[in-house]
Amino acid sequence: MPVRVLFLLILFASAYAPAFATYVPAPPPSTEYTVGLNTAWQFRELGTTAFFPAEVPGTVHTDLFRNGKIPDPYFGTNESKLQWVETKTWEYSTTFECSKKLRKEKHIELEFDGLDTYADVYLNDSLLFTAEDMFLSYTADIKKFVKANNRLRIVFHPASELIEQNRALSPVKKYPGGDRVFIRKAQYQFGWDWGPRFVTCGIWKPVRLVAWSDFRVTDVVYTLDYLSKDTAYMKVDFMFQSDRPGIYNFGVRENLVSLFSSKYKHAGKTNEHLQLEFKIPKPRLWWCNGLGTPEMYEFVLTARPQGRRGKDNYSRVKTKTGVRKIELSSDRIGNDGSFTFILNDVPVFAKGANWIPSDNFLPRVPREKIVRQLKDMHELNMNMVRVWGGGAYESDYFYEQCDSLGLMVWQDLMFACSMYPYKTLDRNNMLTHEINDNYRRLASHPCIALWCGDNENREGWFNWGWQKQMEYSVQDSTAIYNEYLEYQLKFMATLNRTDPFFPYLMSSPHNGWGRKEAYTRGDVHYWGVWWGMEPFSSYETHTGRFVSEFGFQGAPSFHTFKEMGAETSKWFADSTIQLHQKHPTGYQTIETYMKRDYGITPNSFEDYVYLSQVMQRDAMTTAIEAQRRNMPRCMGSLFWQYNDCWPATSWSVQDYSGRKKLAWYNLKRLYSDLMISFEVTPDSVLVWVVNNSLTEKSPILNVNWVSFQGATKYSYSHPYALPAHSSHCYFRIAKKQLFDSLSAENGVLTAKLISIGFSRTSVLATATQVLAQPMQLNLPEAEPKCTFVRYIKEGPMAITLTSPVYLRAVMITCDDPGTTFSDNGFDILPGESYLIEITTTKTEKEIKESLRFHTMNRLITDEKAEEKNELED
Ligand code: BMA
């Protein structure tokens, strides 16, 4: 890209300047006054008399619940009983004062960051506008309506009304996704294969009053134009509004250091996008987790009329951003099928997860929950999170956290698993505004690594039989797909307006998992395991170039089942347990894998929960190890799914209550920079080491074949130089050599990477591997020996676990639902000691009494005993 002329002021009227929607960053510039309008709201069903207190931001379901009008929507089978809520019209209102001083300002506006969804907004009984898009922010000019005392009233109509209106306008009346595609509202609210149907409504984001006079800057976006060896060439794109002609000074500074200043003269009124270019010498770059520090800058953009000083005479917007160059190899190289993110010229193996909305009622999600989860992802050595297209564009603080943790964000546009009536939805350019609005809100965040047009729309169109199911004629099909392509181009143009080179992917995945190109080109959602019922070993042969989805369900914690009101003794005869599994054949699928691949039928629901979590752990281990071994051919591993939106059995690794499934704990090892992996072939075992760091490592690799009773039958130690960013098979052991001394059913392979320093030796990575099917293993029945330890009086409670025999997949539980353990679901090797910290409000005595250990040893022994009994009978 040519270096642009610096200090150049480029002016152009924006083709995209939204007519009725702009995003105003906080804090406000000083020519502006902002008053939050999030208090004193009340609501009622339209046509009824009594009002009840409401929370803003909020939703009608949570308001009804708080006022005791409905039971907890997530409890028991309440979901089925609460579907009436979406059929009613709900009215929200508040009053506010507007002081004389504010009323003197030339511009007075109401800003709504988000209204969900079909809403008439009235001020003092004048209709200001009708909202039709949950993802759009709305600004209303209220100068001529505002008084000293005001009443703001919002009437939310049922989503079905807008759906029917749009259906009437659309030439195509039926889409594979159902009714949801006719409204711009978070699609998962209509129900998904992990989430309930709660088509809610409400003021889901903040509302404020903004007053200003003369001029202001707003809607500010920073992007990198070009990164040379020692200079970053940046661009800031913003809206300048002014009705005071004259000469203005614009400036960008960082920490009192001026990076740019320029004069700009305008006559008359203006409402236009401007761009300034500036450079940063020796920039501190933003790096993702594992590759370096995610350096951030805080830029201040200022506009000031020439010759006028004073605090009311400037407009200023502060923006936190970072300097990074991000590319996608499929764009740059084009033809080799690769799909590699390249950050500041360094190819990155993407490690992470798919993210769904954290609740069906988004405004109630505590900020701390999101922050904690993202911090956990960082601690699990992840560097990427995919914000999936059937949910919602996330909150500002989500992206702020990702910025500061070095988590790259793969950002889908909010379209999923269907075709859409794009043209109908784009009345008054609404759809284009939606994309532009969200783009401008997020584009300055260095975490954003990719914009993707949708989730699985194209895959569904070509591979899921939609055209037949929907009985589309050839003309219908052509028109629908052409409209899809037309809008993909529009979206791309909107998203690449300030940065034409920014990675954009039309649809994820590139190819469906049933096609062979899926494994040679672009990203793949690999669902052969789970949807395709293939064994976990299929992960090893289907790594592709970038696996952007793969996963296996695991039941939530037993405590979470209890909290959702399940009668666990009834198992699947319990209607709550049934309702809280949204995959049509979810429980059958889990059962098939249990019986077919593990040979186990659990005897209690607690054992069922345990085994399902072990299987999820094993599935993800097989997948992630294979994907990383295949680096650099495969350059990404994003599992499905990190979180839950309600208490349920799903693919999440952390359930709605925040409890971690066993798979969660293993991720730290699986996504660590250094990973050991055993690849088991019919006649040998290959030992691989992956080094994702940017430096060479020289540890000792130690491998042992150990009997379940602890006798070492084979041992190998060798120092290796592990090149930076490499994946290699370092050696191969013939199975025969192992089985001569100990049969497959009686032993476990263990491996360690050991670094020997001057003063201490540390273990950099570990792995264990059994070489027979679960039911073939002669695992001794035993429990770990548990010793309570406290290093400091009143310090954290901890236990050490040891065992004279190999214990597989040890899960620790206790009766207290609030107690957590620092590690779980791990294997215990004979002779080794495992220290687990316990976070609890209970006493040592209480914990001691209720601590339980679940092991595969016991499950397999029980199953074998039962089989024996059945034979004897
Ligand atoms: C994926 C997703 C979701 C779905 C998940 C599990 O392909 O994109 O649509 O929830 O599969 O079935």
CSV table of N, CA, C and O in Angstrom, one decimal, residues 554-564 566 568 605-606 608-610 612-613 616 644 647-650 652-662 665 811-819 824:
chain,number,residue,atom,x,y,z
A,554,GLY,N,-21.7,-31.6,27.0
A,554,GLY,CA,-21.4,-32.2,28.3
A,554,GLY,C,-22.5,-31.7,29.2
A,554,GLY,O,-23.0,-30.5,29.1
A,555,ALA,N,-23.0,-32.5,30.1
A,555,ALA,CA,-24.1,-32.1,31.0
A,555,ALA,C,-23.5,-31.0,31.9
A,555,ALA,O,-22.3,-31.0,32.2
A,556,PRO,N,-24.4,-30.1,32.4
A,556,PRO,CA,-23.9,-29.1,33.4
A,556,PRO,C,-23.7,-29.8,34.7
A,556,PRO,O,-24.0,-31.0,34.9
A,557,SER,N,-23.1,-29.1,35.7
A,557,SER,CA,-22.9,-29.7,37.0
A,557,SER,C,-24.2,-30.1,37.6
A,557,SER,O,-25.3,-29.6,37.3
A,558,PHE,N,-24.1,-31.1,38.5
A,558,PHE,CA,-25.3,-31.7,39.2
A,558,PHE,C,-26.0,-30.5,40.0
A,558,PHE,O,-27.2,-30.5,40.0
A,559,HIS,N,-25.2,-29.6,40.6
A,559,HIS,CA,-25.8,-28.5,41.3
A,559,HIS,C,-26.6,-27.6,40.4
A,559,HIS,O,-27.6,-27.1,40.8
A,560,THR,N,-26.1,-27.4,39.1
A,560,THR,CA,-26.9,-26.6,38.2
A,560,THR,C,-28.2,-27.3,37.8
A,560,THR,O,-29.2,-26.6,37.7
A,561,PHE,N,-28.2,-28.6,37.7
A,561,PHE,CA,-29.5,-29.3,37.5
A,561,PHE,C,-30.4,-29.1,38.6
A,561,PHE,O,-31.6,-28.8,38.4
A,562,LYS,N,-29.9,-29.1,39.8
A,562,LYS,CA,-30.8,-28.9,41.0
A,562,LYS,C,-31.3,-27.5,41.0
A,562,LYS,O,-32.5,-27.3,41.2
A,563,GLU,N,-30.4,-26.5,40.7
A,563,GLU,CA,-30.9,-25.1,40.7
A,563,GLU,C,-32.0,-24.9,39.6
A,563,GLU,O,-32.8,-24.0,39.8
A,564,MET,N,-31.9,-25.6,38.5
A,564,MET,CA,-33.0,-25.4,37.5
A,564,MET,C,-34.3,-26.1,37.8
A,564,MET,O,-35.2,-26.0,37.1
A,566,ALA,N,-34.6,-29.5,38.5
A,566,ALA,CA,-34.7,-30.8,38.0
A,566,ALA,C,-34.9,-31.9,39.1
A,566,ALA,O,-34.3,-31.7,40.2
A,568,THR,N,-33.7,-35.0,39.6
A,568,THR,CA,-32.6,-35.9,38.9
A,568,THR,C,-32.9,-37.4,39.1
A,568,THR,O,-32.4,-38.1,38.3
A,605,PHE,N,-27.8,-40.7,38.0
A,605,PHE,CA,-27.7,-39.4,37.2
A,605,PHE,C,-26.4,-38.7,37.5
A,605,PHE,O,-25.8,-38.1,36.6
A,606,GLU,N,-25.9,-38.8,38.7
A,606,GLU,CA,-24.6,-38.2,39.0
A,606,GLU,C,-23.5,-38.8,38.1
A,606,GLU,O,-22.6,-38.1,37.6
A,608,TYR,N,-24.0,-40.1,35.3
A,608,TYR,CA,-24.3,-39.7,33.9
A,608,TYR,C,-23.6,-38.4,33.7
A,608,TYR,O,-23.0,-38.1,32.6
A,609,VAL,N,-23.8,-37.4,34.6
A,609,VAL,CA,-23.2,-36.1,34.5
A,609,VAL,C,-21.7,-36.2,34.3
A,609,VAL,O,-21.1,-35.7,33.5
A,610,TYR,N,-21.2,-37.1,35.2
A,610,TYR,CA,-19.7,-37.2,35.2
A,610,TYR,C,-19.2,-37.8,33.9
A,610,TYR,O,-18.3,-37.2,33.2
A,612,SER,N,-20.7,-37.9,30.9
A,612,SER,CA,-20.9,-37.0,29.8
A,612,SER,C,-19.8,-35.9,29.8
A,612,SER,O,-19.3,-35.6,28.7
A,613,GLN,N,-19.4,-35.5,30.9
A,613,GLN,CA,-18.3,-34.5,31.0
A,613,GLN,C,-16.9,-35.1,30.6
A,613,GLN,O,-16.1,-34.4,30.0
A,616,GLN,N,-16.9,-35.3,26.9
A,616,GLN,CA,-16.7,-34.0,26.3
A,616,GLN,C,-15.2,-33.6,26.4
A,616,GLN,O,-14.6,-33.2,25.4
A,644,ASP,N,-22.9,-20.4,28.1
A,644,ASP,CA,-24.3,-20.8,28.0
A,644,ASP,C,-25.2,-19.5,28.2
A,644,ASP,O,-24.8,-18.6,29.0
A,647,PRO,N,-29.4,-22.3,32.1
A,647,PRO,CA,-28.9,-23.6,32.5
A,647,PRO,C,-29.4,-24.7,31.6
A,647,PRO,O,-30.6,-24.9,31.5
A,648,ALA,N,-28.5,-25.5,31.1
A,648,ALA,CA,-28.8,-26.5,30.1
A,648,ALA,C,-27.7,-27.5,29.9
A,648,ALA,O,-26.6,-27.2,30.2
A,649,THR,N,-28.1,-28.6,29.2
A,649,THR,CA,-27.1,-29.5,28.7
A,649,THR,C,-26.7,-29.0,27.3
A,649,THR,O,-27.6,-28.8,26.5
A,650,SER,N,-25.5,-28.6,27.1
A,650,SER,CA,-25.1,-28.0,25.8
A,650,SER,C,-23.6,-28.3,25.6
A,650,SER,O,-22.9,-28.9,26.4
A,652,SER,N,-21.3,-26.1,25.9
A,652,SER,CA,-20.5,-25.1,26.6
A,652,SER,C,-19.5,-25.8,27.5
A,652,SER,O,-19.7,-27.0,27.9
A,653,VAL,N,-18.4,-25.1,27.8
A,653,VAL,CA,-17.4,-25.7,28.8
A,653,VAL,C,-17.6,-25.1,30.2
A,653,VAL,O,-17.0,-25.5,31.1
A,654,GLN,N,-18.4,-24.0,30.2
A,654,GLN,CA,-18.7,-23.4,31.5
A,654,GLN,C,-20.2,-23.2,31.5
A,654,GLN,O,-20.8,-22.6,30.6
A,655,ASP,N,-20.9,-23.7,32.5
A,655,ASP,CA,-22.4,-23.6,32.4
A,655,ASP,C,-22.9,-22.3,32.9
A,655,ASP,O,-22.1,-21.4,33.3
A,656,TYR,N,-24.2,-22.1,32.8
A,656,TYR,CA,-24.8,-20.7,33.0
A,656,TYR,C,-24.5,-20.2,34.4
A,656,TYR,O,-24.3,-19.0,34.6
A,657,SER,N,-24.4,-21.1,35.4
A,657,SER,CA,-24.1,-20.7,36.7
A,657,SER,C,-22.6,-20.4,36.9
A,657,SER,O,-22.2,-20.1,38.0
A,658,GLY,N,-21.9,-20.6,35.9
A,658,GLY,CA,-20.4,-20.3,36.0
A,658,GLY,C,-19.6,-21.5,36.4
A,658,GLY,O,-18.4,-21.5,36.5
A,659,ARG,N,-20.3,-22.7,36.6
A,659,ARG,CA,-19.5,-23.9,37.0
A,659,ARG,C,-18.8,-24.4,35.7
A,659,ARG,O,-19.4,-24.5,34.7
A,660,LYS,N,-17.6,-24.9,36.0
A,660,LYS,CA,-16.8,-25.3,34.9
A,660,LYS,C,-17.0,-26.8,34.7
A,660,LYS,O,-17.0,-27.6,35.7
A,661,LYS,N,-17.1,-27.2,33.4
A,661,LYS,CA,-17.1,-28.7,33.1
A,661,LYS,C,-15.7,-29.2,33.1
A,661,LYS,O,-14.7,-28.4,33.0
A,662,LEU,N,-15.6,-30.5,33.1
A,662,LEU,CA,-14.2,-31.1,33.2
A,662,LEU,C,-13.4,-30.6,31.9
A,662,LEU,O,-12.2,-30.4,32.1
A,665,TYR,N,-11.1,-27.5,32.3
A,665,TYR,CA,-9.8,-27.5,33.1
A,665,TYR,C,-8.6,-28.0,32.1
A,665,TYR,O,-7.5,-27.6,32.3
A,811,MET,N,-12.8,-36.6,39.1
A,811,MET,CA,-13.6,-35.4,39.3
A,811,MET,C,-13.9,-35.3,40.8
A,811,MET,O,-14.3,-36.2,41.4
A,812,ILE,N,-13.6,-34.1,41.3
A,812,ILE,CA,-13.9,-33.8,42.7
A,812,ILE,C,-15.2,-33.0,42.8
A,812,ILE,O,-15.4,-32.0,42.1
A,813,THR,N,-16.1,-33.5,43.6
A,813,THR,CA,-17.3,-32.7,43.9
A,813,THR,C,-17.5,-32.6,45.4
A,813,THR,O,-16.9,-33.3,46.2
A,814,CYS,N,-18.4,-31.6,45.8
A,814,CYS,CA,-18.8,-31.6,47.2
A,814,CYS,C,-20.2,-31.1,47.2
A,814,CYS,O,-20.7,-30.5,46.2
A,815,ASP,N,-20.9,-31.2,48.4
A,815,ASP,CA,-22.3,-30.8,48.5
A,815,ASP,C,-22.5,-29.3,48.4
A,815,ASP,O,-23.6,-28.9,48.0
A,816,ASP,N,-21.5,-28.5,48.7
A,816,ASP,CA,-21.8,-27.1,48.7
A,816,ASP,C,-21.7,-26.6,47.2
A,816,ASP,O,-20.7,-26.7,46.6
A,817,PRO,N,-22.8,-26.0,46.7
A,817,PRO,CA,-22.8,-25.6,45.3
A,817,PRO,C,-21.8,-24.4,45.0
A,817,PRO,O,-21.5,-24.2,43.9
A,818,GLY,N,-21.4,-23.7,46.1
A,818,GLY,CA,-20.5,-22.5,45.9
A,818,GLY,C,-19.1,-22.9,45.9
A,818,GLY,O,-18.2,-22.0,45.6
A,819,THR,N,-18.7,-24.1,46.3
A,819,THR,CA,-17.3,-24.4,46.4
A,819,THR,C,-16.7,-24.7,45.1
A,819,THR,O,-17.3,-25.4,44.2
A,824,ASN,N,-9.6,-29.9,38.0
A,824,ASN,CA,-10.5,-31.0,38.1
A,824,ASN,C,-10.5,-31.9,36.8
A,824,ASN,O,-10.0,-31.4,35.8
